[in-house]
Amino acid sequence: GENVEQHPSTLSVQEGDSAVIKCTYSDSASNYFPWYKQELGKGPQLIIDIRSNVGEKKDQRIAVTLNKTAKHFSLHITETQPEDSAVYFCAASKGSGAGSYQLTFGKGTKLSVIP
Amino acid sequence: NAGVTQTPKFRILKIGQSMTLQCTQDMNHNYMYWYRQDPGMGLKLIYYSVGAGITDKGEVPNGYNVSRSTTEDFPLRLELAAPSQTSVYFCASKDPRGATQETQYFGPGTRLLVL
């Protein structure tokens, strides 16, 4: 089955700096890669996702890049703010619609933004 | 919309006891999922359902049972609680159609402690 590795497990950055979290996946058939943000005591919330037919996607301060050849994808957060502090999870799945039953998650990265 | 709701928020069980974790969504989503999240680990899929009356096992189904009698509800049953089932449980749902067909929406979680 799919295996998703996520690094680093913890990351501390100064407010205003950039943060990068990296994930690798094992199944070349995977074609959907979401990123979830989990705040303390809450459920994960989707912040951005990318499909395998796209190399990069950006939404304001958040961007995701995908390298299908190397089977890795990354989350980039620019101009970090204290409210970005949370645990971030990457995930991978294959298929679409009826075929995309299962997300395989990485172990998470705890991001701390220091004011 | 309330989204995905879960009850209870927290529960302590004794070894061998049973309980049902409740999950309800008001978004008319056909697909629903149960995950467990252990400390420092990503989410692992326990069971999923693609519609009322249809359920299937995920990665870690042992010790759990589910049912799906309605579109809205997807309860998770623990029959003989074991310390290894101490975890945070998340329910999620998605609509496999349309522009957000890949997005899973998570509930706030149920923290379970088995002693």
mmCIF file of C-alpha atoms in Angstrom:
data_model
loop_
_atom_site.group_PDB
_atom_site.id
_atom_site.type_symbol
_atom_site.label_atom_id
_atom_site.label_comp_id
_atom_site.label_asym_id
_atom_site.label_seq_id
_atom_site.Cartn_x
_atom_site.Cartn_y
_atom_site.Cartn_z
ATOM 1 C CA GLY A 1 0.000 0.000 0.000
ATOM 2 C CA GLU A 2 0.835 3.666 -0.029
ATOM 3 C CA ASN A 3 3.394 5.038 2.400
ATOM 4 C CA VAL A 4 3.776 8.757 3.084
ATOM 5 C CA GLU A 5 6.835 10.133 4.856
ATOM 6 C CA GLN A 6 6.755 13.685 6.239
ATOM 7 C CA HIS A 7 9.613 15.892 7.430
ATOM 8 C CA PRO A 8 10.406 17.595 9.674
ATOM 9 C CA SER A 9 8.354 16.457 12.656
ATOM 10 C CA THR A 10 8.771 19.835 14.338
ATOM 11 C CA LEU A 11 9.594 23.232 12.881
ATOM 12 C CA SER A 12 10.100 26.566 14.587
ATOM 13 C CA VAL A 13 10.311 29.786 12.602
ATOM 14 C CA GLN A 14 10.356 33.462 13.403
ATOM 15 C CA GLU A 15 7.270 35.409 12.516
ATOM 16 C CA GLY A 16 7.567 36.679 8.974
ATOM 17 C CA ASP A 17 9.927 33.931 7.854
ATOM 18 C CA SER A 18 8.980 31.110 5.490
ATOM 19 C CA ALA A 19 8.242 27.516 6.448
ATOM 20 C CA VAL A 20 8.655 24.460 4.245
ATOM 21 C CA ILE A 21 7.333 20.977 4.975
ATOM 22 C CA LYS A 22 8.207 18.059 2.726
ATOM 23 C CA CYS A 23 6.498 14.748 2.001
ATOM 24 C CA THR A 24 7.378 11.740 -0.097
ATOM 25 C CA TYR A 25 5.025 9.027 -1.275
ATOM 26 C CA SER A 26 5.639 5.505 -2.509
ATOM 27 C CA ASP A 27 2.771 4.673 -4.884
ATOM 28 C CA SER A 28 3.288 6.172 -8.333
ATOM 29 C CA ALA A 29 -0.456 5.760 -8.980
ATOM 30 C CA SER A 30 -1.317 8.357 -6.329
ATOM 31 C CA ASN A 31 -2.706 11.460 -7.975
ATOM 32 C CA TYR A 32 -4.218 13.616 -5.254
ATOM 33 C CA PHE A 33 -2.207 15.330 -2.507
ATOM 34 C CA PRO A 34 -3.980 17.412 0.133
ATOM 35 C CA TRP A 35 -2.537 19.304 3.072
ATOM 36 C CA TYR A 36 -4.459 19.562 6.330
ATOM 37 C CA LYS A 37 -3.991 21.943 9.251
ATOM 38 C CA GLN A 38 -4.934 20.763 12.717
ATOM 39 C CA GLU A 39 -5.238 23.270 15.517
ATOM 40 C CA LEU A 40 -5.146 22.123 19.113
ATOM 41 C CA GLY A 41 -8.280 20.242 20.103
ATOM 42 C CA LYS A 42 -9.803 20.406 16.644
ATOM 43 C CA GLY A 43 -10.180 18.169 13.637
ATOM 44 C CA PRO A 44 -7.969 18.536 10.557
ATOM 45 C CA GLN A 45 -9.008 21.148 8.029
ATOM 46 C CA LEU A 46 -8.035 21.170 4.366
ATOM 47 C CA ILE A 47 -5.872 24.180 3.494
ATOM 48 C CA ILE A 48 -4.687 23.358 -0.004
ATOM 49 C CA ASP A 49 -4.493 20.414 -2.361
ATOM 50 C CA ILE A 50 -2.880 19.522 -5.658
ATOM 51 C CA ARG A 51 -3.526 16.951 -8.331
ATOM 52 C CA SER A 52 -0.905 15.126 -10.320
ATOM 53 C CA ASN A 53 -1.569 17.036 -13.526
ATOM 54 C CA VAL A 54 -0.369 20.253 -11.866
ATOM 55 C CA GLY A 55 3.150 21.059 -10.689
ATOM 56 C CA GLU A 56 2.375 23.973 -8.389
ATOM 57 C CA LYS A 57 -0.595 25.632 -6.772
ATOM 58 C CA LYS A 58 -0.765 28.811 -4.743
ATOM 59 C CA ASP A 59 -3.346 30.338 -2.450
ATOM 60 C CA GLN A 60 -2.251 33.639 -0.908
ATOM 61 C CA ARG A 61 0.615 32.807 1.496
ATOM 62 C CA ILE A 62 0.376 29.059 0.961
ATOM 63 C CA ALA A 63 1.755 27.103 -1.955
ATOM 64 C CA VAL A 64 2.232 23.440 -2.750
ATOM 65 C CA THR A 65 4.662 21.964 -5.259
ATOM 66 C CA LEU A 66 4.642 18.452 -6.682
ATOM 67 C CA ASN A 67 7.444 16.493 -8.305
ATOM 68 C CA LYS A 68 5.899 13.323 -9.743
ATOM 69 C CA THR A 69 9.209 11.927 -10.947
ATOM 70 C CA ALA A 70 10.753 12.110 -7.508
ATOM 71 C CA LYS A 71 7.425 11.349 -5.813
ATOM 72 C CA HIS A 72 7.571 14.220 -3.403
ATOM 73 C CA PHE A 73 5.498 17.276 -2.654
ATOM 74 C CA SER A 74 6.021 20.254 -0.389
ATOM 75 C CA LEU A 75 4.043 22.880 1.479
ATOM 76 C CA HIS A 76 5.397 26.415 1.522
ATOM 77 C CA ILE A 77 4.086 29.061 3.891
ATOM 78 C CA THR A 78 5.433 32.566 3.400
ATOM 79 C CA GLU A 79 5.292 35.530 5.793
ATOM 80 C CA THR A 80 4.361 33.244 8.671
ATOM 81 C CA GLN A 81 2.089 34.542 11.404
ATOM 82 C CA PRO A 82 1.455 33.254 14.943
ATOM 83 C CA GLU A 83 -1.930 31.899 13.828
ATOM 84 C CA ASP A 84 -0.096 29.558 11.444
ATOM 85 C CA SER A 85 1.096 27.609 14.486
ATOM 86 C CA ALA A 86 -0.519 24.176 14.249
ATOM 87 C CA VAL A 87 0.151 20.600 13.177
ATOM 88 C CA TYR A 88 0.220 20.121 9.412
ATOM 89 C CA PHE A 89 -0.443 16.803 7.711
ATOM 90 C CA CYS A 90 0.213 15.793 4.152
ATOM 91 C CA ALA A 91 -1.716 12.959 2.541
ATOM 92 C CA ALA A 92 -1.950 11.036 -0.702
ATOM 93 C CA SER A 93 -4.637 9.088 -2.507
ATOM 94 C CA LYS A 94 -5.336 7.686 -5.934
ATOM 95 C CA GLY A 95 -8.362 7.680 -8.141
ATOM 96 C CA SER A 96 -11.040 10.277 -8.216
ATOM 97 C CA GLY A 97 -14.661 10.336 -7.226
ATOM 98 C CA ALA A 98 -15.781 6.796 -6.506
ATOM 99 C CA GLY A 99 -12.215 5.468 -6.592
ATOM 100 C CA SER A 100 -10.655 7.776 -4.061
ATOM 101 C CA TYR A 101 -11.674 6.019 -0.885
ATOM 102 C CA GLN A 102 -8.584 6.265 1.196
ATOM 103 C CA LEU A 103 -6.196 9.021 2.208
ATOM 104 C CA THR A 104 -2.818 7.917 3.532
ATOM 105 C CA PHE A 105 -1.471 10.519 5.932
ATOM 106 C CA GLY A 106 2.013 11.523 6.934
ATOM 107 C CA LYS A 107 2.834 11.682 10.648
ATOM 108 C CA GLY A 108 2.501 15.436 10.843
ATOM 109 C CA THR A 109 4.683 18.492 11.396
ATOM 110 C CA LYS A 110 4.227 20.705 14.420
ATOM 111 C CA LEU A 111 4.876 24.253 13.266
ATOM 112 C CA SER A 112 5.579 26.922 15.849
ATOM 113 C CA VAL A 113 5.750 30.544 14.742
ATOM 114 C CA ILE A 114 7.652 32.644 17.260
ATOM 115 C CA PRO A 115 6.451 36.254 17.543
ATOM 116 C CA ASN B 1 -24.721 23.740 8.404
ATOM 117 C CA ALA B 2 -23.182 22.230 11.502
ATOM 118 C CA GLY B 3 -20.903 20.089 9.305
ATOM 119 C CA VAL B 4 -19.611 16.924 10.963
ATOM 120 C CA THR B 5 -20.457 16.516 14.633
ATOM 121 C CA GLN B 6 -19.119 13.883 17.014
ATOM 122 C CA THR B 7 -20.175 12.804 20.477
ATOM 123 C CA PRO B 8 -18.918 12.408 23.100
ATOM 124 C CA LYS B 9 -15.919 14.743 23.174
ATOM 125 C CA PHE B 10 -14.147 12.669 25.800
ATOM 126 C CA ARG B 11 -14.726 9.320 27.408
ATOM 127 C CA ILE B 12 -12.930 7.038 29.850
ATOM 128 C CA LEU B 13 -13.617 3.326 29.481
ATOM 129 C CA LYS B 14 -12.571 0.361 31.524
ATOM 130 C CA ILE B 15 -10.982 -2.611 29.785
ATOM 131 C CA GLY B 16 -13.680 -4.854 28.363
ATOM 132 C CA GLN B 17 -16.408 -2.227 28.284
ATOM 133 C CA SER B 18 -18.165 -1.295 25.098
ATOM 134 C CA MET B 19 -19.267 2.015 23.653
ATOM 135 C CA THR B 20 -20.458 3.697 20.490
ATOM 136 C CA LEU B 21 -18.884 6.824 19.087
ATOM 137 C CA GLN B 22 -21.458 8.895 17.284
ATOM 138 C CA CYS B 23 -20.904 10.782 14.044
ATOM 139 C CA THR B 24 -23.463 12.859 12.163
ATOM 140 C CA GLN B 25 -23.132 15.082 9.127
ATOM 141 C CA ASP B 26 -25.708 17.449 7.683
ATOM 142 C CA MET B 27 -24.096 18.026 4.290
ATOM 143 C CA ASN B 28 -25.797 15.087 2.557
ATOM 144 C CA HIS B 29 -22.412 13.497 1.871
ATOM 145 C CA ASN B 30 -22.443 9.918 0.690
ATOM 146 C CA TYR B 31 -18.926 9.051 1.800
ATOM 147 C CA MET B 32 -18.017 8.847 5.466
ATOM 148 C CA TYR B 33 -14.863 7.734 7.269
ATOM 149 C CA TRP B 34 -13.546 6.865 10.705
ATOM 150 C CA TYR B 35 -9.902 7.544 11.568
ATOM 151 C CA ARG B 36 -7.845 7.149 14.697
ATOM 152 C CA GLN B 37 -4.970 9.422 15.577
ATOM 153 C CA ASP B 38 -2.298 8.270 17.997
ATOM 154 C CA PRO B 39 0.250 10.710 19.499
ATOM 155 C CA GLY B 40 2.920 11.693 16.993
ATOM 156 C CA MET B 41 1.253 9.701 14.268
ATOM 157 C CA GLY B 42 -0.867 10.525 11.293
ATOM 158 C CA LEU B 43 -4.453 9.487 10.914
ATOM 159 C CA LYS B 44 -5.162 5.857 10.139
ATOM 160 C CA LEU B 45 -8.368 4.754 8.464
ATOM 161 C CA ILE B 46 -10.520 2.348 10.483
ATOM 162 C CA TYR B 47 -13.654 1.980 8.351
ATOM 163 C CA TYR B 48 -15.363 3.850 5.572
ATOM 164 C CA SER B 49 -18.753 3.929 3.883
ATOM 165 C CA VAL B 50 -19.746 5.037 0.398
ATOM 166 C CA GLY B 51 -23.449 5.194 1.162
ATOM 167 C CA ALA B 52 -26.226 3.933 3.388
ATOM 168 C CA GLY B 53 -25.954 0.190 3.849
ATOM 169 C CA ILE B 54 -22.395 -0.027 2.479
ATOM 170 C CA THR B 55 -19.315 -0.218 4.671
ATOM 171 C CA ASP B 56 -15.782 -1.496 4.235
ATOM 172 C CA LYS B 57 -12.617 -1.976 6.236
ATOM 173 C CA GLY B 58 -9.746 0.448 6.219
ATOM 174 C CA GLU B 59 -6.190 -0.014 7.407
ATOM 175 C CA VAL B 60 -6.861 -0.769 11.117
ATOM 176 C CA PRO B 61 -10.380 -2.272 11.529
ATOM 177 C CA ASN B 62 -9.689 -4.880 14.227
ATOM 178 C CA GLY B 63 -11.672 -4.300 17.395
ATOM 179 C CA TYR B 64 -14.214 -1.996 15.748
ATOM 180 C CA ASN B 65 -17.531 -2.271 13.956
ATOM 181 C CA VAL B 66 -19.595 0.215 12.006
ATOM 182 C CA SER B 67 -23.035 0.542 10.505
ATOM 183 C CA ARG B 68 -24.579 3.013 8.080
ATOM 184 C CA SER B 69 -28.359 2.929 8.176
ATOM 185 C CA THR B 70 -28.808 6.546 7.067
ATOM 186 C CA THR B 71 -26.849 9.029 4.973
ATOM 187 C CA GLU B 72 -26.355 11.284 7.997
ATOM 188 C CA ASP B 73 -25.087 8.866 10.649
ATOM 189 C CA PHE B 74 -22.028 6.635 10.822
ATOM 190 C CA PRO B 75 -21.502 5.252 14.351
ATOM 191 C CA LEU B 76 -18.348 3.423 15.387
ATOM 192 C CA ARG B 77 -18.700 0.581 17.880
ATOM 193 C CA LEU B 78 -16.056 -0.715 20.265
ATOM 194 C CA GLU B 79 -17.189 -4.039 21.704
ATOM 195 C CA LEU B 80 -14.395 -4.992 24.120
ATOM 196 C CA ALA B 81 -12.287 -1.948 24.853
ATOM 197 C CA ALA B 82 -8.538 -2.490 25.118
ATOM 198 C CA PRO B 83 -5.772 -0.076 26.184
ATOM 199 C CA SER B 84 -4.498 -0.157 22.581
ATOM 200 C CA GLN B 85 -7.698 1.631 21.573
ATOM 201 C CA THR B 86 -6.766 4.700 23.569
ATOM 202 C CA SER B 87 -6.674 7.342 20.867
ATOM 203 C CA VAL B 88 -8.422 10.318 19.337
ATOM 204 C CA TYR B 89 -11.087 9.312 16.861
ATOM 205 C CA PHE B 90 -12.097 11.480 13.945
ATOM 206 C CA CYS B 91 -15.064 11.117 11.669
ATOM 207 C CA ALA B 92 -15.009 12.664 8.202
ATOM 208 C CA SER B 93 -17.292 12.945 5.214
ATOM 209 C CA LYS B 94 -17.126 13.992 1.597
ATOM 210 C CA ASP B 95 -19.272 14.442 -1.471
ATOM 211 C CA PRO B 96 -17.686 12.406 -4.298
ATOM 212 C CA ARG B 97 -19.226 14.665 -6.938
ATOM 213 C CA GLY B 98 -18.437 18.141 -8.134
ATOM 214 C CA ALA B 99 -15.543 20.499 -7.667
ATOM 215 C CA THR B 100 -14.773 19.420 -4.084
ATOM 216 C CA GLN B 101 -15.049 15.694 -4.704
ATOM 217 C CA GLU B 102 -11.736 14.983 -2.993
ATOM 218 C CA THR B 103 -12.199 17.163 0.080
ATOM 219 C CA GLN B 104 -12.834 15.370 3.340
ATOM 220 C CA TYR B 105 -14.478 17.371 6.118
ATOM 221 C CA PHE B 106 -13.524 16.348 9.620
ATOM 222 C CA GLY B 107 -15.387 16.457 12.882
ATOM 223 C CA PRO B 108 -13.827 17.788 16.119
ATOM 224 C CA GLY B 109 -12.874 14.333 17.387
ATOM 225 C CA THR B 110 -13.577 12.071 20.345
ATOM 226 C CA ARG B 111 -10.787 11.474 22.835
ATOM 227 C CA LEU B 112 -10.980 7.968 24.279
ATOM 228 C CA LEU B 113 -8.983 6.671 27.218
ATOM 229 C CA VAL B 114 -9.132 2.958 28.043
ATOM 230 C CA LEU B 115 -7.865 2.019 31.498
#
